[in-house]
């Protein structure tokens, strides 16, 4: 057990200084405004600037375009990226997909992409979910049909976040509809400039942008296949497990909870509410902070944040989301009506951070699978409860409704 | 309070009440589909729609006939407010009706009441007593030039030349910062303890009408989620067959059913036994706020990622659940008021 | 819509006076102490005294042993029985079962029992649940095998509340294990003095007593069969629907919520907490009632009670139970440590009514089926959600585990 | 507080800590099965068991070696308290340890500490400052003749000839009404602000240890419910396959996992960075109380009617969740203390 401050070597201290100074310079008002407007989770300027320093792939050796950072400096960088609110959704999905590309891509493609990933010019997004498919990724219906040395893709994917800023999407397709559900799948790394691919933006009410990607007789070379034909589920598993679980975290440096970052907007909202409680006055001249009932409600949110940080793995994911959903609603009530003011509105506490937390919160209950999916994982893998036998959990059943690929809102 | 008293427990609507409800349900369904709601964003005001609604007599129907009204009851008003909530219409219905009723009770002159009943000026209510030098956020004040406020124990109508600038907010309502302006035209409505009582009653009515709107808004959001759960499949079954989906939706249905009846009971009691149980309106509001928060969150969530998108109607409800309920201040503060009523009530019995 | 006080005629007023005086006399300290000790929900003395006045069957004509009360007097009586905390569990189950007996018993038996019900000497309990069967009543495994003009019963039932104070149990049995689940059932009104029947008490932690009833080659005459052989589900339906739903309630007098009575102990606990808040002093000399945070928590519980009373039918049942479960826990916290003091303990607010509410609460979530059963009813019948296809919901499957009738705790 | 500070996040137990935990887990499993718990009802005290537990050195192991201790840490103590909670043992472990540590910190003479470490006298702590003339309920005071209390800014040990009469309560603990008695032997431990600080720290430690006990008690209750859900069938399937059963149980598992780690973090911080984040212990306690309430209620409920019977072990946990956590007063009151810490902390940063 150890929760102590990490003692830094002089080199590490100096690295920390460089990181803070660099990120401070990179995160200009323009970049923040661009992110607020687009909801992209991506700034090409910042992305390339991080690449220049090897910070997109910080653990890779310098010779391969990385920064060769030790675990402590990696963690320092991670924390400072969070502190500076650097838009890094696309950087994250790229690294997630890379683990599969590294393992399954043919050597030439792999080599080319490795350089591109480090340089920030090869960026990947996740082509998992389908418009009528929800969290049941293995029910994918986007068809890939072989035609000589090529594959023809048809169908559509939704929530392909960052597609419009990426060069490739990590696509799960159905190559054999007659095989059992998990067996007829094949993974591809599809170049997004392929003719027949159309990207359409969708906005979430948090302001985040994601996409529907349509595949209309899009033809790609077989070299973009990752792993064997009909062996896609195994290929997908690495990145999916990483997204669903804690990663390594064995060095005692990483966050315990994979929902840790969900708590960040709640911390910002809580700090805004604390500021409001300390600095504003009620009609009778007293401060909200003088009222024990206000303090108790702040204390409750803070307790839930702390509990969220202490909840491990997929349990932490559920807890992080629920703490945010409930905490943000409570802070809106507490500061009402100030809490519903939008970012930029005059008088909004923390420039709208409470309003933002409440809007952002709802997405965290679906990212990478709904919290119900995670609850099912916990029920079966943590508690050892028996697995229910749904008709579709074992075999692939053609859906009776909605033809494959029809988007639905 | 005798908890074993023999009282009627009739929550049903009579024919006239049902007719009122249906008329406004039809009006909002026809005139205010979600496309109209979206088109009015971010200000949250559709002048033409408001004009049509005033044409239905909504502003003054509950005033006594002697003041140009139709003697409609608070029960009628919560039914109308419910249909308004269900439709999310971009009109200042609740503020304007609560303010108009306050003007009537305070004996405001006919010309002011006339202005409220027609398409001339929008009236609203500052929900907190004025603290000198400190502006407050007032619902609908970005479209209403006329604000009723309690300042230094004096209840007055402040009529400015123009409403204040809109403050962008989650619920897309015409919220604005406001404070008494000595340049505005003023009309004194009441002073002393009468002023405070009139003000408190108006705020309670505002909350009661908002409670009705929030409950029915949640019913709408629930309806969308139930339809989704019936048709959307996962693992080869409609998601609505999974208890993890069905049970939260039943929780919403339970809250809506209870909340709707609580609103009715509070409205009936305020109408027919005024002053008997003032806490009922606050209970209805507090319960409705929680119902709307949980219900619209659940509705959006049960539609997965789709429910998180702007184009899903679920988003309209979700954003207004807090965007509306937060307008009158911290809803939890009312709980202390209810508790005070209870501890006092026990003392008297 | 009408919530007004009911104006009483002089006759009704006089009746109300008689009821209050009578119940005041009947509910002696001895009766209350007996109820506290036994948890029976029954006092023979009180039961027979009510019978004498026709108040067990208040709507029946006086000529049939009833009191011929009009609806208003019936409701008055009901409210006063609640106010005086009259132990009436067995009176309730008797009337519930009577609806089936009246419809399905052969005339001679019916006639005899009708007189007995009114006289308080024929009392019925519910033989529905089995030790390993839970809320799935239709999965009943207690066997009834025909032997000439008799039936031989084997197996056991649990939660047969009041069995030790009743003459008959309304028993659901399996008469044909080969038919689909709901089709092989037959109902009996079983005399509890039949040889081979053994009643064993079980205590709930609320203090309530219920029973396991064992049937070991118990033989009863065919005249105790209610309805056709293998037609038991239809016979059961009347009393079950009554238990699960609102009854008539169309006269605007009855409680809207079938969970209304669950709220009674919470009201008592709330009143105790209100008394504590008004009358006790904190270390600094202030009263809890002077603290807005205390008032808010009292206000919250009161709001939930009011919402519970306003929630109709089976939804009210779920709401009543949840309001009680959550409200009682909150009142314990609020008054802690006083709230955990037992009835009779010195200093316990309301003589332990907060402690009692918390213990009693948990049972309300299972009475007459768990709240999950009621949620399922609401999902399918109120919301119109599709019915899940569980293996056991359509056909009767012999269980793999636990032989029929083995009790399990 | 810098929310982006680089700190280790290592929640694991080292070998020594694991050995401590295992030793006490074995002790309680062997010496205190639920039959022992039931046999000690309603008082909640088994003298022979307590004597054996003291024999393990539990009372003074965390004192400095100079005071006859083994320098065990607060981390060790929360592990022990956790195993105690898991077993529901009828012993005054938490009060006695918290009181003993307070005596040690206050520099109480050796003979008093000796009495605490052996099987002579049980010590406990009055959780609220004494209000003159008003008795308070003190945990374990029905078996502990020695009570440490803060009265008029003075911290003192009151040693009576005999403990007070037992007050029956939901959790079957040795609760008693108590107030300082001028006839008791008294020993002054501290005065002034030092006294208040020592007292506050002892109460925090009591809550931290109780938090550990409540979390692990909930784990035990969860385990029973999970076993039931695996084997019990309804409608032809094990009930654990139904989301309406499985999801509430995952909710409990999540609360237990987070609560356990929160206790560890609070213990570590109090041990190694004393005074740095005093609110952590209160957070751990408040979270543990809610976890135990929800967790034991859910455990009992998932066992249906059976879980509501006295003979089901689920009942033991359910009754103690509140019976234990209520001992130190309203757990929600700590939230205001946490909030005060936060608003102050922000002012300093």
Short mmCIF file of C-alpha atoms in Angstrom, two decimals, chain C residues 10-324:
data_model
loop_
_atom_site.label_atom_id
_atom_site.label_comp_id
_atom_site.label_asym_id
_atom_site.label_seq_id
_atom_site.Cartn_x
_atom_site.Cartn_y
_atom_site.Cartn_z
CA UNK C 10 -76.08 11.78 12.08
CA UNK C 11 -76.33 7.97 11.86
CA UNK C 12 -72.85 7.71 10.39
CA UNK C 13 -71.49 10.05 13.02
CA UNK C 14 -72.98 7.93 15.71
CA UNK C 15 -71.55 4.79 14.10
CA UNK C 16 -68.09 6.38 14.07
CA UNK C 17 -68.42 7.04 17.77
CA UNK C 18 -69.42 3.46 18.47
CA UNK C 19 -66.48 2.13 16.44
CA UNK C 20 -63.95 4.30 18.22
CA UNK C 21 -65.30 3.46 21.64
CA UNK C 22 -65.47 -0.24 20.88
CA UNK C 23 -61.99 -0.51 19.43
CA UNK C 24 -60.60 1.64 22.21
CA UNK C 25 -61.98 -0.88 24.68
CA UNK C 26 -60.96 -3.96 22.73
CA UNK C 27 -57.36 -2.92 22.20
CA UNK C 28 -56.22 -3.39 25.77
CA UNK C 29 -52.58 -3.31 26.79
CA UNK C 30 -52.82 -7.10 27.05
CA UNK C 31 -53.86 -7.43 23.43
CA UNK C 32 -51.03 -5.16 22.32
CA UNK C 33 -48.53 -7.06 24.42
CA UNK C 34 -49.78 -10.37 23.06
CA UNK C 35 -49.34 -9.10 19.51
CA UNK C 36 -45.85 -7.86 20.26
CA UNK C 37 -44.89 -11.21 21.74
CA UNK C 38 -46.46 -13.49 19.17
CA UNK C 39 -46.36 -11.43 15.99
CA UNK C 40 -49.51 -13.31 15.02
CA UNK C 41 -51.48 -10.50 13.41
CA UNK C 42 -54.42 -12.06 15.24
CA UNK C 43 -56.14 -11.90 18.58
CA UNK C 44 -58.92 -14.41 18.99
CA UNK C 45 -60.62 -12.28 21.57
CA UNK C 46 -60.66 -9.24 19.32
CA UNK C 47 -61.54 -11.29 16.26
CA UNK C 48 -64.60 -12.78 17.94
CA UNK C 49 -65.61 -9.43 19.37
CA UNK C 50 -65.52 -7.91 15.88
CA UNK C 51 -67.53 -10.88 14.62
CA UNK C 52 -70.18 -10.27 17.24
CA UNK C 53 -70.77 -6.85 15.70
CA UNK C 54 -70.68 -8.17 12.17
CA UNK C 55 -67.49 -6.17 11.57
CA UNK C 56 -65.49 -9.05 10.09
CA UNK C 57 -67.88 -9.02 7.14
CA UNK C 58 -69.12 -5.45 7.37
CA UNK C 59 -70.75 -5.33 3.94
CA UNK C 60 -72.77 -8.52 4.45
CA UNK C 61 -76.41 -8.14 5.52
CA UNK C 62 -77.06 -8.46 9.21
CA UNK C 63 -79.15 -11.54 8.45
CA UNK C 64 -76.01 -13.28 7.19
CA UNK C 65 -73.84 -12.30 10.12
CA UNK C 66 -72.58 -9.04 8.63
CA UNK C 67 -73.21 -5.46 9.68
CA UNK C 68 -74.92 -4.24 6.52
CA UNK C 69 -72.79 -1.13 6.49
CA UNK C 70 -72.98 1.44 3.74
CA UNK C 71 -69.72 2.19 1.90
CA UNK C 72 -68.97 5.21 4.05
CA UNK C 73 -69.35 3.29 7.29
CA UNK C 74 -67.28 0.44 5.85
CA UNK C 75 -64.51 2.88 5.10
CA UNK C 76 -64.87 4.48 8.54
CA UNK C 77 -64.51 1.07 10.14
CA UNK C 78 -61.46 0.30 7.99
CA UNK C 79 -59.73 3.52 8.97
CA UNK C 80 -60.48 3.06 12.65
CA UNK C 81 -59.16 -0.52 12.58
CA UNK C 82 -55.94 0.92 11.16
CA UNK C 83 -55.85 3.78 13.64
CA UNK C 84 -56.23 1.36 16.53
CA UNK C 85 -53.62 -1.02 15.12
CA UNK C 86 -56.02 -3.93 15.36
CA UNK C 87 -54.22 -7.18 14.47
CA UNK C 88 -56.14 -8.19 11.38
CA UNK C 89 -53.88 -10.26 9.14
CA UNK C 90 -56.02 -13.36 9.55
CA UNK C 91 -59.23 -11.40 9.12
CA UNK C 92 -57.77 -10.17 5.83
CA UNK C 93 -56.67 -13.54 4.44
CA UNK C 94 -60.00 -15.03 5.43
CA UNK C 95 -61.97 -12.52 3.36
CA UNK C 96 -59.54 -12.90 0.46
CA UNK C 97 -60.04 -16.65 0.35
CA UNK C 98 -63.77 -16.34 0.88
CA UNK C 99 -64.20 -14.87 -2.62
CA UNK C 100 -62.98 -18.19 -4.06
CA UNK C 101 -64.85 -20.33 -1.56
CA UNK C 102 -68.08 -18.52 -2.31
CA UNK C 103 -67.67 -19.14 -6.00
CA UNK C 104 -66.27 -22.65 -6.06
CA UNK C 105 -67.18 -24.55 -2.89
CA UNK C 106 -70.07 -27.02 -2.96
CA UNK C 107 -73.25 -25.49 -1.50
CA UNK C 108 -73.25 -27.31 1.82
CA UNK C 109 -69.65 -26.50 2.65
CA UNK C 110 -70.13 -22.96 1.42
CA UNK C 111 -73.14 -22.44 3.64
CA UNK C 112 -71.40 -23.77 6.72
CA UNK C 113 -68.31 -21.68 6.08
CA UNK C 114 -70.24 -18.52 5.37
CA UNK C 115 -71.70 -18.60 8.84
CA UNK C 116 -68.29 -19.42 10.29
CA UNK C 117 -66.52 -16.61 8.50
CA UNK C 118 -68.97 -14.08 9.82
CA UNK C 119 -68.86 -15.60 13.29
CA UNK C 120 -65.08 -15.54 13.29
CA UNK C 121 -64.82 -19.28 13.80
CA UNK C 122 -63.88 -20.22 10.24
CA UNK C 123 -60.57 -18.63 9.38
CA UNK C 124 -58.52 -19.12 6.23
CA UNK C 125 -54.87 -18.68 5.34
CA UNK C 126 -52.95 -18.71 2.05
CA UNK C 127 -51.06 -21.87 1.05
CA UNK C 128 -49.27 -20.48 -1.99
CA UNK C 129 -45.51 -20.27 -1.66
CA UNK C 130 -43.16 -23.22 -1.42
CA UNK C 131 -39.83 -23.29 0.34
CA UNK C 132 -37.82 -23.37 -2.87
CA UNK C 133 -40.38 -21.71 -5.07
CA UNK C 134 -40.33 -18.02 -4.23
CA UNK C 135 -42.82 -15.80 -5.97
CA UNK C 136 -43.38 -18.24 -8.83
CA UNK C 137 -46.62 -19.62 -7.40
CA UNK C 138 -47.54 -21.47 -10.56
CA UNK C 139 -44.49 -23.65 -10.13
CA UNK C 140 -46.16 -25.29 -7.11
CA UNK C 141 -44.95 -28.80 -6.43
CA UNK C 142 -47.04 -29.87 -3.45
CA UNK C 143 -48.63 -33.00 -4.84
CA UNK C 144 -52.27 -33.96 -4.57
CA UNK C 145 -52.99 -37.50 -5.75
CA UNK C 146 -56.50 -38.80 -6.05
CA UNK C 147 -57.38 -41.92 -4.12
CA UNK C 148 -61.04 -42.74 -4.62
CA UNK C 149 -63.06 -39.99 -3.00
CA UNK C 150 -60.02 -38.59 -1.30
CA UNK C 151 -56.86 -36.71 -2.14
CA UNK C 152 -53.45 -37.41 -0.63
CA UNK C 153 -51.29 -34.35 -0.09
CA UNK C 154 -47.51 -34.32 0.13
CA UNK C 155 -45.02 -31.48 0.24
CA UNK C 156 -44.71 -28.22 2.10
CA UNK C 157 -45.69 -24.59 1.93
CA UNK C 158 -43.94 -21.62 3.47
CA UNK C 159 -45.20 -18.19 4.54
CA UNK C 160 -48.59 -19.61 5.40
CA UNK C 161 -49.17 -16.74 7.78
CA UNK C 162 -51.76 -17.38 10.46
CA UNK C 163 -51.99 -21.15 9.81
CA UNK C 164 -51.79 -21.84 13.54
CA UNK C 165 -54.84 -19.64 14.09
CA UNK C 166 -56.87 -20.85 11.12
CA UNK C 167 -59.17 -23.76 10.42
CA UNK C 168 -58.44 -24.00 6.71
CA UNK C 169 -55.68 -23.23 4.26
CA UNK C 170 -56.30 -22.27 0.64
CA UNK C 171 -53.88 -24.69 -0.96
CA UNK C 172 -52.49 -24.73 -4.47
CA UNK C 173 -51.37 -28.22 -5.47
CA UNK C 174 -49.99 -29.97 -8.48
CA UNK C 175 -52.32 -32.67 -9.66
CA UNK C 176 -50.75 -33.35 -13.05
CA UNK C 177 -46.99 -32.85 -13.42
CA UNK C 178 -47.11 -33.71 -17.10
CA UNK C 179 -49.33 -30.82 -18.13
CA UNK C 180 -47.93 -27.36 -18.84
CA UNK C 181 -47.07 -25.43 -15.70
CA UNK C 182 -50.30 -23.46 -15.25
CA UNK C 183 -52.55 -26.32 -16.32
CA UNK C 184 -51.77 -29.07 -13.83
CA UNK C 185 -52.83 -27.20 -10.72
CA UNK C 186 -55.81 -27.79 -8.44
CA UNK C 187 -57.01 -25.71 -5.47
CA UNK C 188 -58.24 -27.12 -2.17
CA UNK C 189 -59.56 -25.65 1.03
CA UNK C 190 -57.72 -27.96 3.40
CA UNK C 191 -58.88 -28.42 7.01
CA UNK C 192 -55.76 -27.78 9.07
CA UNK C 193 -56.70 -30.39 11.67
CA UNK C 194 -56.23 -33.15 9.09
CA UNK C 195 -53.79 -35.81 10.30
CA UNK C 196 -50.45 -35.55 8.52
CA UNK C 197 -50.35 -31.76 8.61
CA UNK C 198 -47.75 -30.11 10.77
CA UNK C 199 -47.40 -26.39 11.34
CA UNK C 200 -44.03 -24.95 12.26
CA UNK C 201 -43.53 -21.30 13.18
CA UNK C 202 -40.98 -18.99 11.57
CA UNK C 203 -40.23 -15.50 12.88
CA UNK C 204 -39.39 -12.59 10.66
CA UNK C 205 -37.01 -9.99 12.06
CA UNK C 206 -39.92 -7.56 12.12
CA UNK C 207 -41.33 -9.76 14.88
CA UNK C 208 -44.08 -11.12 12.62
CA UNK C 209 -44.78 -14.82 12.78
CA UNK C 210 -45.46 -16.96 9.79
CA UNK C 211 -45.32 -20.71 9.21
CA UNK C 212 -44.06 -23.62 7.24
CA UNK C 213 -46.82 -26.17 6.78
CA UNK C 214 -45.80 -29.77 6.07
CA UNK C 215 -48.12 -32.20 4.32
CA UNK C 216 -47.18 -35.81 4.89
CA UNK C 217 -49.74 -38.16 3.31
CA UNK C 218 -52.48 -35.90 4.56
CA UNK C 219 -55.81 -37.20 3.25
CA UNK C 220 -58.76 -34.93 2.58
CA UNK C 221 -62.17 -35.49 1.08
CA UNK C 222 -62.85 -34.40 -2.48
CA UNK C 223 -65.52 -32.05 -1.14
CA UNK C 224 -62.70 -29.67 -0.17
CA UNK C 225 -61.69 -29.26 -3.78
CA UNK C 226 -62.43 -25.78 -5.15
CA UNK C 227 -63.18 -25.78 -8.86
CA UNK C 228 -62.23 -28.38 -11.39
CA UNK C 229 -59.31 -30.78 -11.29
CA UNK C 230 -56.34 -29.12 -13.03
CA UNK C 231 -58.31 -25.90 -13.14
CA UNK C 232 -56.69 -24.37 -10.08
CA UNK C 233 -55.08 -21.40 -11.77
CA UNK C 234 -58.49 -19.96 -12.64
CA UNK C 235 -59.72 -20.51 -9.07
CA UNK C 236 -56.65 -18.84 -7.63
CA UNK C 237 -56.97 -15.87 -9.91
CA UNK C 238 -59.75 -14.06 -8.09
CA UNK C 239 -58.03 -13.80 -4.70
CA UNK C 240 -54.62 -13.28 -6.34
CA UNK C 241 -55.84 -10.42 -8.49
CA UNK C 242 -57.44 -8.89 -5.45
CA UNK C 243 -54.15 -9.14 -3.59
CA UNK C 244 -52.18 -7.74 -6.54
CA UNK C 245 -54.46 -4.91 -7.52
CA UNK C 246 -56.66 -2.24 -6.16
CA UNK C 247 -59.96 -4.06 -5.71
CA UNK C 248 -62.91 -1.82 -6.52
CA UNK C 249 -61.75 1.59 -5.31
CA UNK C 250 -64.15 3.16 -7.77
CA UNK C 251 -66.20 4.87 -5.10
CA UNK C 252 -63.48 7.48 -4.46
CA UNK C 253 -63.31 6.37 -0.83
CA UNK C 254 -60.73 3.60 -0.88
CA UNK C 255 -57.01 4.21 -0.76
CA UNK C 256 -55.62 4.70 -4.23
CA UNK C 257 -52.47 2.75 -3.48
CA UNK C 258 -52.46 -0.92 -2.55
CA UNK C 259 -49.21 -0.06 -0.73
CA UNK C 260 -50.97 2.52 1.43
CA UNK C 261 -50.78 0.43 4.57
CA UNK C 262 -47.01 -0.04 4.14
CA UNK C 263 -46.75 3.69 4.74
CA UNK C 264 -48.46 3.56 8.13
CA UNK C 265 -45.36 2.50 10.10
CA UNK C 266 -43.35 5.14 8.25
CA UNK C 267 -45.89 7.77 9.27
CA UNK C 268 -45.55 6.64 12.87
CA UNK C 269 -41.76 6.76 12.61
CA UNK C 270 -41.89 10.19 11.00
CA UNK C 271 -44.13 11.48 13.74
CA UNK C 272 -41.66 10.13 16.28
CA UNK C 273 -38.81 11.88 14.50
CA UNK C 274 -40.81 15.11 14.34
CA UNK C 275 -41.41 14.85 18.07
CA UNK C 276 -37.72 14.27 18.64
CA UNK C 277 -36.82 17.26 16.46
CA UNK C 278 -39.20 19.52 18.35
CA UNK C 279 -38.63 18.33 21.86
CA UNK C 280 -35.01 17.34 22.24
CA UNK C 281 -31.94 19.51 22.61
CA UNK C 282 -28.50 19.31 21.12
CA UNK C 283 -25.30 19.91 23.05
CA UNK C 284 -25.47 23.62 22.17
CA UNK C 285 -29.02 23.83 23.48
CA UNK C 286 -30.67 24.20 20.05
CA UNK C 287 -33.40 21.84 18.93
CA UNK C 288 -32.92 19.62 15.90
CA UNK C 289 -36.00 21.34 14.47
CA UNK C 290 -34.05 24.59 14.40
CA UNK C 291 -31.66 23.08 11.85
CA UNK C 292 -32.82 23.46 8.23
CA UNK C 293 -30.89 20.32 7.25
CA UNK C 294 -32.95 18.30 9.74
CA UNK C 295 -36.16 19.89 8.51
CA UNK C 296 -35.23 19.08 4.92
CA UNK C 297 -34.75 15.42 5.73
CA UNK C 298 -38.07 15.25 7.55
CA UNK C 299 -39.62 17.06 4.60
CA UNK C 300 -38.20 14.54 2.19
CA UNK C 301 -39.67 11.58 4.05
CA UNK C 302 -43.03 13.34 4.28
CA UNK C 303 -42.94 14.02 0.56
CA UNK C 304 -42.28 10.38 -0.21
CA UNK C 305 -45.18 9.34 2.02
CA UNK C 306 -47.48 11.73 0.20
CA UNK C 307 -46.23 10.48 -3.17
CA UNK C 308 -46.76 6.92 -1.99
CA UNK C 309 -50.38 7.64 -1.12
CA UNK C 310 -50.89 9.17 -4.56
CA UNK C 311 -49.46 6.25 -6.55
CA UNK C 312 -52.14 3.95 -7.94
CA UNK C 313 -52.56 0.18 -7.87
CA UNK C 314 -49.56 -2.14 -8.19
CA UNK C 315 -47.31 0.85 -8.79
CA UNK C 316 -48.39 2.07 -5.38
CA UNK C 317 -47.37 -1.24 -3.93
CA UNK C 318 -43.80 -0.87 -5.18
CA UNK C 319 -43.69 2.79 -4.21
CA UNK C 320 -45.10 2.14 -0.75
CA UNK C 321 -42.49 -0.46 -0.05
CA UNK C 322 -39.57 1.57 -1.38
CA UNK C 323 -40.67 4.72 0.41
CA UNK C 324 -40.79 2.76 3.64
#
